[in-house]
Amino acid sequence: MSEALQQALQHLQAGDPASALQRLDSVLSARPQLPDAQLPDAQLPDALLLRAIALQMLGRVDEALQAYDRLVALQSGNAMGWSNMGVLLAGQRRHGEALDAFDKALALAPDYLDALNNRGNVLHRLNRFEAAVVDFDRVLAQQPGYARAWNNRGNALKELHRFDEAMRDYVQAAALDPAYATQHWNISLLALLRGDFAQGWDKYEWRWQWEDFSSPRRDFPQPQWRAGQPLEGKTILLHAEQGIGDTIQFVRYAPMLKALGGRVVLEVQPALKALLDGMPGADLVLTQGQALPAFDLHCPILSLPLAFGTGPSDIPAPASYLSAPAARRAHWRKKAAALLGGEGAPRVGLVWSGNPNHSNDHNRSIPPALLARALEAAPGAELISLHKELRAEEAAWLRANPRIRFVGAELNDMADTAALIEQLDLVISVDTSVAHLAGALGKPTWLLVPHLPDWRWQLGREDSPWYPAMRLFRQDVARDWSTVLGRVA
């Protein structure tokens, strides 16, 4: 390797991809462009690979993919180039293309363990769980100390409902690499799914070390409130994290904090401000980004079950704990009467999809046409969408199917959605924030649950310990909604 390339490599190893890229661009710009038919000399593939890696480290994904394309066009036998390209494509959810890239890398280097591990992850994302397990088995047969492969195999086994084996893999991964947060987080989720709340809540605190966690840690100088700390005469900041549904589910703990004698300041997502203003247990409700008042203690909202020692048999689950503001309720009472007619026909609210950027959206969302076909068995029901926004294909479908009313432009926030739900007889929803809202309002709610459910819906039960008015309709087979919707009909 030339001195210039050696310097670029040293910059990459030192975590300075910008300097490496600058050095590589200087080297490559001084070289005339090679015709496609001309073989590269010995140095050019190394330069192109290092440049692609630098771009990848800088997060310049499109440019990095172009660089890898150029590399494998000049040197199709570069297994690392194909493998790294697969990682980038998988990150863009281009899983079919990623699988092809990993296949090419492994055809060149069958024992390339990183490529084999990453191909297993792509097979997982393609719902080919048994094939993923085979790849992880091959990795672990050659390198039993590969902690992330143990963790990834645990994920695939969990999808196959082989829960004992999955937990053993997560525990093994944590033993091999105790500082790596992902496997601790996965232990938490599986423990909660199986009803082991003691281990689940404890391990759930590892979310703050998990590199892919959706909410940044709030580093306040004030201490985090823990079990047993007195609150009498003190102000506690209870702050939202993760999604709107998480806030709705766990804001139920605010009255319990208030009962300990503290002043409770609740900081939530803007869409929840009007709904939660004045709720029992909250002395002040702020939106994220507003200036905070003085406070003595703080607590992330999903750390409350740990602090209160919540077990499966003592979940705080009143029939309802939220309600729409009176003015919104009056508005939507009139609106619903105009849209849906009188009180005779049952009024049903529908939610068929969630956030398209959610990592599990491909498993939890369904096309509206499937849900509508199921409801043809109830021709007298009045149907209304509870979606604020629609994907393009959903909007086109609704225009052609006016039986389902859509009022998304008038749903300004969750207070409007709550007031509309209060005018309905039933909500049928996939696993998303509106389902939590309906449950918190005490509205009869039928939840459509994927084969591998989110931890909060647990396993095997048709009810929810969190929402007394909720009924669960579970998939028997992954990605098969037909049987579920048959039961709904």
XYZ file of C-alpha atoms in Angstrom:
489
model
C 0.000 0.000 0.000
C 1.371 3.413 -0.957
C 2.268 6.014 1.623
C -0.775 8.117 0.690
C -3.148 5.191 1.128
C -1.429 4.221 4.354
C -2.061 7.729 5.683
C -5.721 7.535 4.669
C -6.053 4.186 6.426
C -4.526 5.634 9.587
C -7.058 8.481 9.521
C -9.901 5.935 9.250
C -8.508 3.853 12.092
C -8.260 7.021 14.199
C -11.935 7.793 13.558
C -11.241 10.715 11.241
C -12.986 9.808 7.958
C -13.087 13.433 6.783
C -9.276 13.668 6.666
C -9.084 10.254 5.048
C -11.549 11.311 2.358
C -9.635 14.513 1.682
C -6.405 12.552 1.247
C -8.032 9.951 -0.997
C -9.778 12.512 -3.192
C -6.443 14.245 -3.654
C -4.827 10.965 -4.758
C -7.658 9.928 -7.069
C -8.132 13.344 -8.687
C -4.517 13.292 -9.792
C -5.085 10.042 -11.679
C -6.678 10.010 -15.160
C -10.025 8.241 -15.420
C -9.572 4.605 -16.454
C -11.588 3.308 -19.411
C -14.070 0.621 -18.391
C -12.214 -2.054 -20.325
C -8.860 -1.284 -18.744
C -7.860 -3.308 -15.687
C -7.051 -1.192 -12.624
C -3.565 -1.247 -11.238
C -2.893 -2.765 -7.829
C -3.459 0.475 -5.914
C -6.750 1.697 -7.348
C -9.107 -0.852 -5.721
C -7.585 -0.142 -2.303
C -8.077 3.578 -2.831
C -11.683 3.115 -3.954
C -12.455 0.823 -1.008
C -10.987 3.226 1.540
C -12.867 6.130 -0.057
C -16.153 4.213 0.096
C -15.539 3.339 3.752
C -14.792 6.993 4.556
C -18.052 8.097 2.917
C -19.900 5.334 4.779
C -18.458 6.467 8.108
C -19.503 10.050 7.308
C -23.079 8.919 6.676
C -22.993 10.011 3.023
C -24.885 6.915 1.992
C -25.685 7.677 -1.656
C -22.087 8.676 -2.387
C -20.777 5.621 -0.550
C -23.015 3.342 -2.617
C -21.739 4.977 -5.795
C -18.174 4.434 -4.592
C -18.828 0.754 -3.888
C -20.499 0.407 -7.294
C -17.355 1.781 -8.917
C -15.177 -0.525 -6.847
C -17.014 -3.751 -7.713
C -17.277 -2.688 -11.363
C -13.470 -2.562 -11.460
C -12.910 -5.527 -9.149
C -15.937 -7.797 -8.987
C -14.060 -10.175 -6.716
C -13.820 -7.683 -3.839
C -15.780 -9.441 -1.083
C -15.487 -6.542 1.378
C -16.876 -4.146 -1.201
C -19.948 -6.335 -1.756
C -20.404 -6.873 1.981
C -20.134 -3.197 2.861
C -22.541 -2.363 0.061
C -24.971 -4.855 1.579
C -24.783 -3.089 4.942
C -25.661 0.252 3.326
C -28.514 -1.204 1.291
C -29.941 -2.916 4.361
C -29.806 0.390 6.217
C -31.973 1.873 3.469
C -34.408 -1.057 3.764
C -33.469 -2.238 0.268
C -33.337 -5.751 1.617
C -33.580 -7.657 -1.657
C -30.591 -5.781 -3.070
C -28.722 -6.171 0.222
C -29.270 -9.927 0.150
C -27.864 -10.082 -3.370
C -24.768 -8.116 -2.291
C -24.140 -10.411 0.693
C -24.631 -13.469 -1.505
C -21.921 -12.146 -3.841
C -19.579 -11.482 -0.922
C -20.096 -14.993 0.484
C -19.681 -16.643 -2.905
C -16.220 -15.072 -2.948
C -15.425 -15.678 0.738
C -17.701 -18.357 2.298
C -16.181 -17.888 5.755
C -16.576 -14.096 5.799
C -18.287 -14.019 9.187
C -19.367 -10.363 9.180
C -21.056 -10.857 5.815
C -22.680 -14.059 7.045
C -23.935 -12.360 10.205
C -25.282 -9.394 8.242
C -26.937 -11.667 5.695
C -28.692 -13.363 8.600
C -30.024 -9.981 9.688
C -31.322 -9.257 6.184
C -32.998 -12.666 6.009
C -34.641 -11.796 9.320
C -35.947 -8.545 7.867
C -37.336 -10.519 4.931
C -39.188 -12.771 7.448
C -37.026 -15.746 6.467
C -36.319 -16.579 10.085
C -35.279 -20.225 9.703
C -32.743 -19.273 7.022
C -31.449 -16.498 9.278
C -30.894 -18.995 12.096
C -28.852 -21.176 9.707
C -26.541 -18.240 8.931
C -26.083 -17.392 12.602
C -25.414 -21.057 13.378
C -22.642 -21.044 10.773
C -21.087 -17.941 12.316
C -21.192 -19.334 15.837
C -19.808 -22.706 14.773
C -16.672 -20.914 13.600
C -16.524 -18.153 16.212
C -18.409 -19.003 19.433
C -17.318 -15.711 20.971
C -19.180 -13.590 18.381
C -21.563 -11.846 20.815
C -23.632 -10.040 18.207
C -24.327 -13.248 16.335
C -25.712 -14.768 19.557
C -27.915 -11.705 19.961
C -29.052 -11.799 16.337
C -29.852 -15.500 16.513
C -31.892 -14.736 19.614
C -33.906 -12.225 17.588
C -34.662 -14.789 14.877
C -35.568 -17.474 17.413
C -37.891 -15.026 19.145
C -39.733 -14.488 15.849
C -40.154 -18.271 15.651
C -41.643 -18.248 19.188
C -38.709 -20.321 20.442
C -38.545 -18.099 23.487
C -36.446 -20.240 25.840
C -33.728 -20.571 23.206
C -33.917 -16.869 22.385
C -33.440 -15.915 26.039
C -30.459 -18.259 26.340
C -28.857 -16.594 23.305
C -29.413 -13.096 24.696
C -27.934 -14.102 28.045
C -24.922 -15.654 26.283
C -24.425 -12.478 24.253
C -24.537 -10.375 27.419
C -22.029 -12.675 29.120
C -19.617 -12.367 26.198
C -19.943 -8.582 25.900
C -21.418 -7.180 29.126
C -21.040 -3.544 28.077
C -22.984 -3.891 24.821
C -26.498 -2.614 25.505
C -28.453 -4.297 22.718
C -28.577 -7.737 24.275
C -29.609 -6.343 27.679
C -32.388 -4.405 25.952
C -33.507 -7.584 24.184
C -33.525 -9.504 27.462
C -35.801 -6.775 28.813
C -38.263 -6.948 25.928
C -38.496 -10.728 26.011
C -38.853 -10.814 29.797
C -41.701 -8.278 29.664
C -43.359 -10.161 26.810
C -43.361 -13.303 28.957
C -44.613 -11.512 32.070
C -41.307 -11.449 33.975
C -41.693 -7.832 35.024
C -38.999 -7.895 37.729
C -36.228 -8.682 35.245
C -37.940 -6.768 32.445
C -38.179 -3.369 34.120
C -34.665 -3.665 35.529
C -33.117 -4.466 32.150
C -35.306 -1.840 30.454
C -33.011 0.814 31.914
C -30.361 -0.336 29.431
C -32.301 1.543 26.750
C -30.225 4.624 27.495
C -27.048 2.820 26.436
C -28.609 1.259 23.336
C -27.180 2.947 20.237
C -30.441 2.710 18.272
C -32.748 3.981 21.025
C -35.225 6.518 19.701
C -35.034 9.053 22.552
C -31.902 10.869 23.747
C -31.057 10.639 27.410
C -31.843 13.778 29.410
C -28.829 14.627 31.515
C -30.297 16.867 34.206
C -28.243 17.962 37.211
C -31.202 16.963 39.380
C -31.280 13.277 40.368
C -33.644 10.745 38.864
C -36.435 9.752 41.210
C -36.148 6.195 42.474
C -38.353 3.955 44.544
C -38.616 5.056 48.145
C -37.352 8.620 47.687
C -39.664 11.100 49.459
C -41.633 13.506 47.261
C -43.472 15.473 49.913
C -43.042 19.177 49.165
C -40.859 18.568 46.117
C -41.365 19.149 42.391
C -40.769 16.246 40.023
C -40.412 16.541 36.263
C -42.027 13.596 34.515
C -40.788 13.666 30.920
C -42.020 11.777 27.881
C -39.806 9.534 25.787
C -40.225 7.347 22.726
C -43.606 7.620 20.983
C -46.979 9.184 21.677
C -48.451 5.776 22.483
C -45.810 5.236 25.166
C -46.700 8.533 26.804
C -50.407 7.736 26.745
C -49.822 4.304 28.270
C -47.564 5.414 31.103
C -49.025 8.790 32.016
C -51.358 6.683 34.174
C -48.615 6.861 36.813
C -48.881 10.655 37.240
C -51.693 10.447 39.844
C -49.625 7.915 41.794
C -46.732 10.377 41.906
C -49.096 13.136 42.991
C -50.416 10.921 45.779
C -46.895 10.796 47.227
C -47.125 14.512 47.947
C -45.102 15.953 45.079
C -45.846 18.663 42.545
C -45.870 16.943 39.157
C -44.655 18.777 36.049
C -45.427 16.755 32.933
C -43.453 17.354 29.730
C -45.011 15.699 26.663
C -45.123 15.716 22.872
C -46.961 18.750 21.387
C -49.796 16.568 20.041
C -50.693 15.585 23.627
C -50.636 18.996 25.326
C -54.349 19.854 25.010
C -55.446 16.329 25.899
C -53.347 16.087 29.062
C -53.868 19.643 30.323
C -55.763 19.332 33.575
C -55.511 15.557 33.841
C -55.572 14.236 37.411
C -52.096 14.116 38.873
C -50.458 16.743 36.656
C -49.996 20.198 38.165
C -48.425 21.625 35.008
C -48.274 20.251 31.465
C -45.584 21.514 29.094
C -44.614 20.546 25.572
C -41.143 19.343 24.708
C -38.953 22.333 23.995
C -40.672 24.732 26.397
C -38.667 26.293 29.204
C -38.757 24.134 32.309
C -39.574 25.466 35.761
C -37.419 24.704 38.765
C -37.690 21.091 39.878
C -36.038 18.834 42.439
C -36.237 15.414 40.809
C -37.009 13.968 37.390
C -38.093 10.653 35.943
C -38.390 9.357 32.361
C -41.966 8.191 31.956
C -41.121 4.557 31.163
C -38.958 4.254 34.268
C -42.038 4.615 36.468
C -43.037 0.924 36.432
C -39.592 0.059 37.820
C -39.771 2.806 40.434
C -43.226 1.661 41.567
C -42.299 -2.029 41.423
C -45.137 -2.866 39.038
C -45.809 -6.585 38.681
C -48.206 -8.474 36.407
C -50.908 -8.550 39.083
C -50.778 -4.904 40.201
C -50.704 -2.881 36.987
C -52.549 0.400 37.624
C -55.425 -0.097 35.169
C -58.513 1.994 35.879
C -61.426 1.651 33.454
C -60.363 5.000 32.005
C -57.865 7.659 33.007
C -58.080 10.214 30.187
C -60.938 12.213 28.695
C -61.304 14.756 25.925
C -61.616 18.462 26.790
C -65.272 19.488 27.090
C -65.169 21.991 24.210
C -63.645 19.440 21.840
C -66.206 16.857 22.923
C -69.097 19.203 22.162
C -67.647 20.016 18.729
C -67.190 16.394 17.762
C -70.593 15.375 19.102
C -72.164 17.676 16.501
C -69.663 16.678 13.829
C -70.224 12.955 14.382
C -73.989 13.368 14.248
C -73.663 15.057 10.847
C -71.127 12.549 9.517
C -72.441 9.330 10.979
C -76.128 9.979 11.502
C -78.113 9.278 14.622
C -77.474 6.895 17.472
C -79.030 3.808 15.859
C -76.222 2.264 13.818
C -73.000 1.217 15.578
C -70.175 3.671 15.034
C -66.778 2.108 14.432
C -63.437 3.921 14.238
C -60.702 2.319 12.154
C -56.895 2.468 12.249
C -55.098 0.210 9.778
C -51.532 1.525 9.772
C -49.021 3.319 11.937
C -45.869 5.317 11.382
C -44.291 4.052 8.134
C -40.837 4.752 9.582
C -41.400 2.410 12.531
C -39.006 -0.541 12.374
C -41.878 -3.036 12.705
C -44.340 -1.280 10.425
C -44.177 -4.045 7.822
C -45.577 -6.473 10.398
C -48.143 -4.363 12.232
C -49.828 -2.336 9.440
C -52.380 -3.715 6.985
C -53.920 -2.401 3.742
C -57.278 -0.683 4.390
C -58.935 -2.857 1.749
C -58.360 -5.954 3.912
C -60.023 -4.354 6.910
C -62.889 -3.016 4.820
C -63.585 -6.457 3.338
C -63.815 -7.920 6.827
C -66.357 -5.259 7.786
C -68.614 -6.071 4.879
C -70.117 -8.546 7.349
C -71.490 -5.517 9.260
C -73.256 -3.554 6.511
C -75.160 -1.365 8.964
C -72.119 -0.030 10.792
C -70.981 3.556 10.359
C -67.235 3.562 9.655
C -64.822 6.428 10.208
C -61.069 6.646 9.829
C -59.147 7.817 12.891
C -56.069 8.622 10.801
C -54.797 12.181 10.759
C -52.608 11.517 7.715
C -52.708 8.905 4.979
C -50.133 7.284 2.755
C -50.670 8.029 -0.924
C -52.056 4.578 -1.717
C -54.419 4.748 1.268
C -55.775 8.131 0.195
C -56.439 6.834 -3.306
C -58.240 3.795 -1.908
C -60.426 5.887 0.398
C -61.481 8.169 -2.440
C -62.770 5.085 -4.227
C -64.456 3.734 -1.071
C -66.480 6.554 0.484
C -68.174 4.279 3.018
C -65.234 5.013 5.356
C -65.335 8.699 6.288
C -62.052 10.551 6.550
C -61.704 13.728 8.635
C -57.949 13.851 9.063
C -57.653 17.537 8.186
C -59.849 18.348 11.223
C -57.851 16.253 13.693
C -55.469 18.918 14.931
C -54.043 16.884 17.806
C -54.821 13.961 20.083
C -57.492 15.963 21.927
C -59.533 16.049 18.706
C -58.938 12.344 18.128
C -59.997 11.608 21.710
C -63.182 13.649 21.330
C -64.056 11.807 18.115
C -63.391 8.422 19.738
C -65.750 9.339 22.559
C -68.581 9.565 19.988
C -67.970 5.982 18.782
C -69.086 2.565 19.978
C -65.938 0.655 19.039
C -62.386 1.214 17.794
C -60.650 -1.417 15.651
C -56.936 -0.685 15.374
C -53.515 -2.042 14.621
C -50.837 -1.534 17.268
C -50.333 2.224 17.223
C -50.861 5.293 19.402
C -54.587 5.641 18.669
C -55.162 2.180 20.147
C -53.526 3.356 23.375
C -55.666 6.478 23.313
C -58.879 4.495 22.884
C -57.844 2.166 25.706
C -57.004 5.069 28.022
C -60.429 6.603 27.292
C -62.094 3.333 28.276
C -63.570 2.874 24.804
C -64.141 -0.742 23.681
C -61.106 -1.413 21.488
C -60.240 -4.382 19.315
C -56.490 -4.534 18.771
C -55.032 -6.414 15.788
C -51.820 -8.010 17.074
C -48.950 -9.400 14.938
C -47.704 -12.953 15.425
C -44.767 -11.635 17.449
C -46.439 -8.933 19.513
C -44.923 -5.917 21.153
C -43.998 -6.761 24.736
C -46.921 -4.889 26.271
C -49.501 -7.249 24.761
C -47.771 -10.332 26.218
C -48.536 -13.830 24.949
C -51.619 -15.981 24.547
C -54.212 -13.730 26.138
C -57.225 -12.054 24.544
C -57.375 -9.210 27.068
C -54.895 -6.538 28.088
C -53.826 -5.986 31.692
C -53.215 -2.342 30.791
C -56.610 -1.512 29.268
C -59.715 -3.246 30.682
C -61.872 -2.351 27.652
C -59.444 -3.807 25.115
C -59.770 -7.137 23.301
C -56.839 -8.664 21.403
C -57.093 -10.425 18.037
C -53.798 -12.227 17.435
C -52.183 -13.612 14.309
C -51.676 -17.376 14.383
C -49.125 -17.183 11.553
C -46.743 -14.325 10.773
C -48.035 -11.819 8.191
C -51.405 -13.627 7.877
C -54.170 -11.150 8.645
C -56.944 -13.107 6.935
C -57.720 -15.333 9.923
C -57.543 -12.392 12.312
C -59.923 -10.325 10.219
C -62.255 -13.278 9.894
C -62.602 -13.281 13.682
C -63.090 -9.515 13.644
C -65.884 -9.865 11.082
